[in-house]
Amino acid sequence: MSHLFNHNGAPNTGYSQPPSIETAVKPSIPAGLVRRQQARWPRLSEPEMVRHYTWLSKRNFGIDTGFYPLGSCTMKHNPRVNEVIAQLPGIADIHPHQPEHHLQGLLSIYYEMQHMLEVCAGMDQVTLQPVAGAQGEFTAVRCIQEFFRLKGDTKRTKVIVPDSAHGTNPASAAMAGFEIVEIPSRVDGRIDLDALRAVADETTAAMMITNPNTLGLFEADISEASQIVHDAGGQMYYDGANFNAILGITSPGLMGFDAVHFNLHKTFSQPHGGGGPGSGPIGVKAHLAEFLPGPLADRRTPTAAEQSTAVDEFWYHWREPAHSIGKVQQWHGNAGAVIRCWAYYRRYGSGLTTMSEHAVLNANYLRHAIHKAAREEGVDHLFVDGAETDVAKHEFTLSLQPAKEQLGVSAMDVAKGLLDRGYMAPTVYFPLVVPECMMIEPTETESKDTLDTFAQHFAEVLKVDAETLHAAPTTTPVRRVDEVYAARNLCLRHPYDE
Ligand SMILES: *Cc1c(COP(=O)(O)O)cnc(C)c1O
């Protein structure tokens, strides 16, 4: 098998340029910069190159190859029509410097996307600038900081987060210069209002919380939490990464929040994974709107001169908010991601509520199916559910602590065992509040059959002896990696030229 990594360096070449380009380009390179030795790159012909990338792609695992129940990450099916629309020449070939009268179509898409997210979140203004959830968090926390600074309220230096929070919440607030105050959750995994009351005071800038929380549980006391923080003069920040469970059903605005971020690459089907292009728009209430990073898409009645290029009865234009914290991203955010998500939204419209209902249904069904299959295999004593009696939202947690104690089998071992059965492993060891945690989030488009089969495999893996599981995975391109070594000894380039 010939591919780039084992190539013997035979002098094939995969490129050919017309001589006119060679002679036109070469003389313009200053003599001192011209390469004196042949680069030590593999030289492959076009068919060899195609083989290399096809070989690599077959070693990949994705939502298009199998079931991907990675909790917290919301791995969605990415409808192909989104790609077709994002690649239309009128969209894909736009240069960000083009004048507004060339961009009326794109601007109207931005405007519509902002507006749709405003409605879903119950917020007054959305910016599509941030390109990740974490960047959205940082942006919103900075807006809150500027809001207090402009009011002359300089005492508010603290941000409250529950101990079950996604790690990006305290990280974003700390990056903005806030001190983090962590409050413990109740035994059922939900926010402890007494613990919140004890810390909310005149030094509180904001509380950051996700709902459903990182255990997949709906925070029933969320409005009361908002009240406590507002009474203390603080702001409420909603980590909207878990919007997949509530879209069209309830909203952060209804729960009393002031700011929220979306993960378009989770809830709205933008493909993600491996650090791919994301989009993390934020929405805020009116009192924070003028602090947002621009440009925002806005619209007004066209002037007489603009009538001929206006796409409908409006003239769309960019706008910079008056007290903007400044840009957090070049140009207009991640335009390709915005377009795909807009296509997704336009295709389903109010049907997106059904998407949320199916996400919750699939999670609860799978949770029961795993318990049932495990019981039938006689292994239900091996794990406990984080909240047995509760209804989960779009994801749920299991604790493999009993398996660890009784059999020496960890959550990591079970996850690796699932890899050998052709599944992406669920998230393990997050959230930190659940010992030997396994966090499962089935995609809402999965069939009952897929969920039943996975549940059966899950129960069977729990029956595998500890020694075999310690050795898993044995069928993947890479066996079990030493994660500590990998984190401590970063190796970021292929040793090809050494
Ligand atoms: C994914 C996630 C984030 C961070 O989003 P990124 O786009 O990965 O930066 C924040 N909070 C929660 C609850 C998440 O699941």
XYZ file of C-alpha atoms and ligand atoms in Angstrom:
513
model
C 0.000 0.000 0.000
C 1.576 3.256 -1.113
C 0.866 6.370 0.893
C 2.719 9.455 1.920
C 3.941 8.233 5.316
C 5.778 5.188 4.025
C 6.817 6.538 0.664
C 10.326 5.643 -0.413
C 11.024 8.995 -2.032
C 11.000 7.804 -5.647
C 10.994 10.867 -7.886
C 7.423 10.879 -9.063
C 5.681 14.169 -9.192
C 2.027 15.010 -8.778
C 2.085 18.476 -10.302
C 2.683 19.972 -13.674
C 2.459 23.619 -14.488
C 2.346 25.232 -17.900
C 5.849 26.502 -18.800
C 4.448 30.019 -19.116
C 3.710 30.068 -15.349
C 7.109 28.587 -14.467
C 8.949 31.296 -16.391
C 6.626 34.044 -15.184
C 6.985 33.180 -11.484
C 10.593 32.066 -11.172
C 12.416 35.285 -12.172
C 10.345 37.281 -9.645
C 11.701 35.278 -6.663
C 14.788 37.052 -5.214
C 17.890 34.935 -5.832
C 18.672 34.608 -2.122
C 15.305 32.990 -1.467
C 15.423 30.382 -4.205
C 15.703 26.841 -2.825
C 19.158 25.329 -3.376
C 18.294 21.763 -2.504
C 15.350 19.635 -3.460
C 12.771 19.780 -0.597
C 12.619 16.495 1.314
C 8.975 15.998 0.562
C 7.467 12.809 -0.694
C 7.014 13.060 -4.437
C 3.870 11.267 -5.427
C 1.960 10.962 -8.644
C -1.683 12.004 -8.725
C -3.057 8.443 -8.327
C -0.703 7.869 -5.382
C -1.854 11.097 -3.820
C -5.501 10.086 -4.239
C -4.686 6.743 -2.596
C -2.996 8.485 0.308
C -6.001 10.641 1.139
C -8.495 7.858 0.550
C -6.457 5.627 2.879
C -6.437 8.361 5.529
C -10.169 8.981 5.201
C -10.895 5.285 5.769
C -9.074 5.413 9.113
C -11.366 8.196 10.241
C -14.497 7.740 12.318
C -17.359 10.163 11.932
C -21.104 10.536 12.139
C -21.185 9.414 8.481
C -19.531 6.080 9.325
C -21.183 5.073 12.572
C -23.068 5.806 15.782
C -21.364 8.669 17.638
C -22.806 9.018 21.163
C -20.221 11.531 22.399
C -21.900 13.263 25.350
C -21.709 17.057 25.534
C -20.617 17.323 21.887
C -23.973 16.937 20.082
C -22.735 15.118 16.986
C -25.497 15.753 14.464
C -26.208 14.536 11.002
C -25.075 17.256 8.577
C -27.708 17.487 5.814
C -25.983 17.667 2.411
C -28.297 20.388 1.180
C -26.493 22.731 3.602
C -23.244 22.103 1.721
C -24.866 22.707 -1.651
C -26.214 26.069 -0.491
C -22.976 27.148 1.224
C -21.084 26.414 -1.985
C -23.323 28.397 -4.360
C -20.997 30.779 -6.228
C -23.012 33.841 -5.186
C -22.209 32.939 -1.585
C -18.888 31.093 -1.642
C -17.110 33.567 -3.954
C -17.922 36.724 -2.003
C -14.946 38.708 -0.748
C -15.402 40.291 2.676
C -14.282 43.673 1.310
C -17.107 43.842 -1.231
C -19.422 46.850 -0.806
C -22.856 46.478 0.735
C -24.695 46.859 -2.563
C -22.982 43.610 -3.716
C -23.929 41.838 -0.487
C -27.646 42.387 -0.056
C -28.365 38.637 -0.270
C -25.672 37.635 2.207
C -26.563 40.493 4.542
C -30.208 39.419 4.511
C -29.109 35.869 5.444
C -27.047 37.255 8.344
C -29.932 39.423 9.438
C -32.367 36.534 9.299
C -30.001 34.227 11.180
C -29.470 36.846 13.899
C -33.204 37.357 14.175
C -33.997 33.646 14.318
C -31.470 33.146 17.119
C -32.874 36.194 18.939
C -36.332 34.652 18.840
C -35.096 31.198 19.949
C -33.089 32.672 22.833
C -35.571 35.356 23.878
C -32.800 37.961 23.459
C -32.786 41.403 21.797
C -29.588 41.315 19.735
C -27.352 38.563 18.372
C -23.832 38.851 16.936
C -22.517 36.127 14.634
C -18.867 37.066 15.237
C -17.480 34.416 17.653
C -16.368 31.155 16.040
C -16.583 28.800 19.026
C -18.737 28.351 22.087
C -15.814 29.225 24.337
C -15.119 32.381 22.330
C -18.786 33.329 22.650
C -18.531 32.920 26.425
C -15.459 35.136 26.578
C -17.118 37.744 24.340
C -20.279 37.892 26.448
C -18.363 38.033 29.713
C -16.323 40.937 28.297
C -19.569 42.735 27.336
C -20.813 42.297 30.907
C -17.481 43.648 32.180
C -17.791 46.761 29.975
C -21.406 47.233 31.036
C -20.349 47.488 34.685
C -17.290 49.586 33.860
C -19.410 52.164 32.028
C -21.756 52.292 35.009
C -18.769 52.946 37.270
C -19.536 49.754 39.205
C -15.963 48.554 39.777
C -16.571 46.175 42.700
C -17.979 43.365 40.558
C -14.935 41.156 40.107
C -16.420 37.675 40.590
C -18.175 35.133 38.384
C -20.114 32.265 39.953
C -20.081 28.813 38.296
C -21.545 25.502 39.534
C -19.020 22.688 40.122
C -20.594 20.724 37.248
C -19.865 23.541 34.741
C -18.196 22.906 31.416
C -14.511 23.781 31.836
C -14.755 26.602 29.309
C -17.025 28.642 31.641
C -14.482 29.313 34.402
C -11.706 29.511 31.783
C -13.523 32.245 29.778
C -14.307 34.285 32.892
C -10.730 33.933 34.168
C -9.374 35.040 30.772
C -11.467 38.192 31.057
C -9.865 38.811 34.470
C -12.653 37.658 36.780
C -12.228 35.682 39.966
C -14.114 32.363 39.880
C -16.448 31.363 42.694
C -17.435 27.693 42.434
C -20.589 26.482 44.128
C -21.361 22.809 44.844
C -24.308 21.018 43.194
C -26.973 19.170 45.180
C -26.801 15.368 45.360
C -29.279 15.138 42.478
C -26.813 17.088 40.302
C -28.768 20.349 40.239
C -27.926 23.851 41.381
C -27.967 24.451 45.141
C -29.914 27.702 45.706
C -28.703 28.033 49.299
C -25.097 27.787 48.155
C -25.876 30.454 45.521
C -27.522 32.766 48.059
C -24.452 32.439 50.271
C -22.083 33.795 47.600
C -24.182 36.239 45.507
C -23.357 39.781 46.639
C -22.209 43.221 45.472
C -18.968 41.686 44.103
C -20.874 39.340 41.749
C -20.547 40.322 38.082
C -22.315 37.261 36.702
C -23.345 33.677 37.101
C -22.603 31.269 34.229
C -24.731 28.156 33.942
C -25.948 25.744 31.313
C -29.456 24.358 31.174
C -29.983 21.449 30.777
C -26.857 21.165 32.894
C -23.797 19.106 32.056
C -25.452 16.000 33.545
C -28.263 16.392 31.008
C -30.731 17.444 33.705
C -33.106 20.392 33.467
C -32.511 22.980 36.182
C -36.033 23.313 37.588
C -35.011 26.208 39.889
C -33.386 28.238 37.134
C -35.728 31.260 37.356
C -35.138 31.477 41.085
C -31.374 31.364 40.513
C -31.753 34.283 38.065
C -33.729 36.192 40.673
C -31.057 35.663 43.350
C -28.257 36.892 41.085
C -30.287 39.858 39.768
C -31.262 40.862 43.307
C -27.528 41.010 44.046
C -27.065 43.236 40.962
C -25.284 40.574 38.853
C -25.917 39.336 35.310
C -27.024 35.868 34.216
C -25.060 34.100 31.477
C -26.570 31.061 29.744
C -24.182 28.520 28.254
C -26.389 27.519 25.316
C -24.283 24.575 24.158
C -27.138 22.316 25.265
C -29.762 24.161 23.200
C -30.426 20.949 21.265
C -32.723 19.915 24.124
C -34.842 23.079 24.346
C -34.990 24.736 20.920
C -38.501 26.046 20.295
C -39.680 24.727 23.672
C -38.332 27.246 26.162
C -35.698 29.995 26.112
C -33.002 31.621 28.255
C -34.993 34.874 27.981
C -37.958 33.206 29.693
C -35.619 31.946 32.419
C -34.431 35.482 33.161
C -31.016 35.460 31.464
C -29.145 38.489 30.097
C -26.714 36.783 27.694
C -26.366 33.424 25.947
C -24.121 31.698 23.442
C -25.115 29.163 20.812
C -22.950 26.438 19.352
C -24.054 26.421 15.718
C -21.743 23.405 15.295
C -23.795 21.496 17.847
C -27.429 22.567 17.705
C -27.567 23.722 14.071
C -25.743 20.903 12.253
C -22.516 22.636 11.195
C -20.077 19.681 10.912
C -17.547 19.649 13.747
C -14.949 17.520 15.457
C -11.181 17.566 15.350
C -11.235 21.315 15.942
C -13.096 21.994 12.700
C -14.717 25.312 11.857
C -17.354 26.271 14.389
C -19.553 29.224 15.154
C -20.526 30.500 18.594
C -22.910 33.471 18.181
C -24.055 35.250 21.305
C -27.361 36.902 22.084
C -27.902 39.589 24.712
C -30.685 41.669 26.193
C -30.956 45.325 25.071
C -28.847 46.733 27.947
C -25.811 44.762 26.695
C -26.412 45.130 22.932
C -24.190 48.174 22.317
C -21.152 46.348 23.772
C -21.226 43.524 21.216
C -18.471 43.044 18.658
C -19.522 44.115 15.158
C -20.297 44.161 12.436
C -23.962 43.357 13.040
C -26.334 42.959 10.097
C -29.085 45.566 10.241
C -31.747 46.870 7.858
C -33.691 50.007 7.023
C -35.906 51.429 4.276
C -33.834 51.828 1.080
C -33.110 55.278 -0.307
C -34.246 56.034 -3.861
C -30.743 55.230 -5.170
C -30.682 51.900 -3.327
C -34.082 50.713 -4.593
C -32.675 48.982 -7.678
C -30.247 46.696 -5.782
C -32.402 46.017 -2.701
C -33.462 42.324 -2.525
C -36.789 43.084 -0.891
C -38.377 46.120 0.733
C -35.325 46.569 2.987
C -31.775 47.793 2.578
C -29.374 45.620 4.556
C -26.169 47.076 5.984
C -23.410 46.444 8.510
C -23.468 48.319 11.807
C -20.927 48.776 14.590
C -22.368 48.926 18.135
C -21.646 52.220 19.941
C -19.595 50.852 22.874
C -18.308 47.703 21.189
C -15.645 45.746 23.070
C -13.937 45.424 19.648
C -13.611 42.546 17.261
C -13.067 38.990 18.455
C -12.698 37.554 14.966
C -11.623 38.815 11.576
C -14.276 39.822 9.030
C -17.789 38.538 9.630
C -17.207 35.464 11.796
C -17.273 32.036 10.201
C -19.518 32.808 7.222
C -19.595 29.239 5.856
C -20.865 27.930 9.182
C -23.493 30.665 9.411
C -24.783 29.828 5.913
C -25.020 26.087 6.595
C -26.932 26.688 9.809
C -29.215 29.189 8.109
C -29.936 26.535 5.446
C -30.737 24.037 8.203
C -33.063 26.476 9.908
C -34.817 27.469 6.641
C -35.356 23.817 5.775
C -36.970 22.851 9.075
C -38.426 26.117 10.404
C -40.693 25.447 13.361
C -39.977 21.726 12.796
C -36.802 22.355 14.791
C -38.967 21.834 17.861
C -39.437 18.218 16.723
C -35.652 17.946 16.501
C -35.372 18.837 20.193
C -38.175 16.447 21.108
C -36.420 13.593 19.270
C -33.084 14.425 20.913
C -34.702 14.090 24.341
C -36.701 11.021 23.339
C -33.626 9.230 21.971
C -31.571 9.977 25.091
C -34.240 8.701 27.439
C -34.970 5.677 25.278
C -31.300 4.731 25.102
C -30.874 5.221 28.820
C -33.660 2.730 29.490
C -32.507 0.382 26.722
C -28.999 0.172 28.242
C -30.402 -0.571 31.691
C -32.753 -3.195 30.251
C -30.093 -4.894 28.112
C -27.661 -4.904 31.035
C -30.288 -6.421 33.337
C -31.034 -9.131 30.794
C -27.309 -9.914 30.577
C -27.210 -10.040 34.379
C -24.841 -7.087 34.769
C -27.005 -4.268 36.109
C -25.046 -4.174 39.365
C -22.047 -2.938 37.387
C -23.114 0.665 36.976
C -25.366 3.245 38.505
C -27.205 6.014 36.770
C -26.544 9.530 37.995
C -30.244 10.192 38.526
C -32.271 7.009 38.273
C -35.695 8.485 38.884
C -35.288 11.588 36.766
C -36.069 12.336 33.137
C -32.915 13.219 31.226
C -32.835 15.825 28.491
C -30.678 15.254 25.360
C -27.899 13.362 27.173
C -27.393 11.306 30.333
C -24.638 10.103 32.613
C -23.771 6.664 34.019
C -21.280 6.005 36.812
C -19.095 2.907 36.436
C -17.788 3.249 39.988
C -19.314 -0.140 41.056
C -17.633 -1.866 38.086
C -14.351 -0.276 39.061
C -14.652 -1.463 42.653
C -15.987 -4.956 41.961
C -14.171 -5.921 38.774
C -11.379 -3.434 38.250
C -13.041 -2.243 35.033
C -13.004 1.537 34.526
C -15.177 3.834 32.417
C -12.152 4.170 30.111
C -11.971 0.360 29.691
C -15.645 0.160 28.713
C -15.210 3.078 26.305
C -12.270 1.301 24.636
C -14.291 -1.930 24.483
C -16.994 -0.062 22.563
C -14.402 1.088 20.005
C -13.704 -2.557 19.192
C -17.383 -3.000 18.405
C -17.336 -0.194 15.852
C -18.728 2.645 17.945
C -17.362 6.024 18.850
C -16.869 5.926 22.617
C -19.123 8.038 24.826
C -17.506 10.916 26.726
C -15.684 9.675 29.832
C -14.682 11.390 33.090
C -16.888 14.411 32.424
C -18.590 15.995 34.256
C -16.094 15.602 37.085
C -18.804 15.412 39.754
C -19.795 11.853 38.691
C -17.197 9.178 39.650
C -16.100 6.955 36.705
C -18.485 8.970 34.587
C -19.708 7.975 31.174
C -21.778 10.544 29.327
C -23.958 9.455 26.433
C -25.701 11.642 23.853
C -27.388 9.859 20.944
C -28.022 11.898 17.799
C -31.713 12.691 17.326
C -31.735 11.243 13.813
C -30.743 7.720 14.997
C -33.331 4.966 14.576
C -34.727 2.776 17.358
C -32.888 -0.139 15.798
C -29.501 1.620 16.079
C -30.172 2.510 19.718
C -31.290 -1.060 20.587
C -28.203 -2.568 18.947
C -25.891 -0.147 20.738
C -27.569 -0.917 24.076
C -27.025 -4.642 23.457
C -23.339 -4.085 22.639
C -22.954 -1.901 25.696
C -24.322 -4.670 27.937
C -22.067 -7.230 26.266
C -18.964 -5.087 26.801
C -19.839 -4.911 30.502
C -19.595 -8.739 30.555
C -16.115 -8.883 29.039
C -13.422 -9.861 31.561
C -11.187 -7.124 32.950
C -7.979 -8.410 31.371
C -9.438 -8.336 27.847
C -10.912 -4.885 28.393
C -7.615 -3.513 29.711
C -6.080 -4.475 26.343
C -8.837 -2.840 24.249
C -8.987 -1.472 21.637
C -7.381 -4.093 19.423
C -9.154 -3.393 16.118
C -8.491 0.347 15.669
C -5.622 1.878 13.620
C -4.069 3.109 16.882
C -4.185 1.027 20.079
C -4.703 2.572 23.520
C -2.694 5.765 23.732
C -0.838 7.045 26.762
C -2.784 10.264 27.208
C -0.580 11.624 29.981
C 2.553 11.093 27.903
C 0.846 12.646 24.871
C -0.152 15.740 26.865
C 3.260 16.185 28.488
C 5.399 15.497 25.424
C 3.791 17.376 22.582
C 4.947 16.186 19.179
C 3.314 18.365 16.563
C 5.059 17.330 13.380
C 5.479 14.094 11.538
C 9.067 12.873 11.811
C 9.292 12.545 8.029
C 12.395 14.662 7.494
C 14.373 13.517 10.527
C -19.137 22.314 23.775
C -19.457 23.096 24.977
C -18.861 24.353 25.218
C -17.750 24.935 24.370
O -18.006 25.051 23.018
P -16.794 25.051 21.963
O -17.431 25.406 20.673
O -16.193 23.689 21.992
O -15.807 26.101 22.411
C -19.274 25.059 26.329
N -20.186 24.560 27.187
C -20.764 23.355 27.005
C -21.795 22.868 27.981
C -20.418 22.577 25.895
O -20.989 21.373 25.718
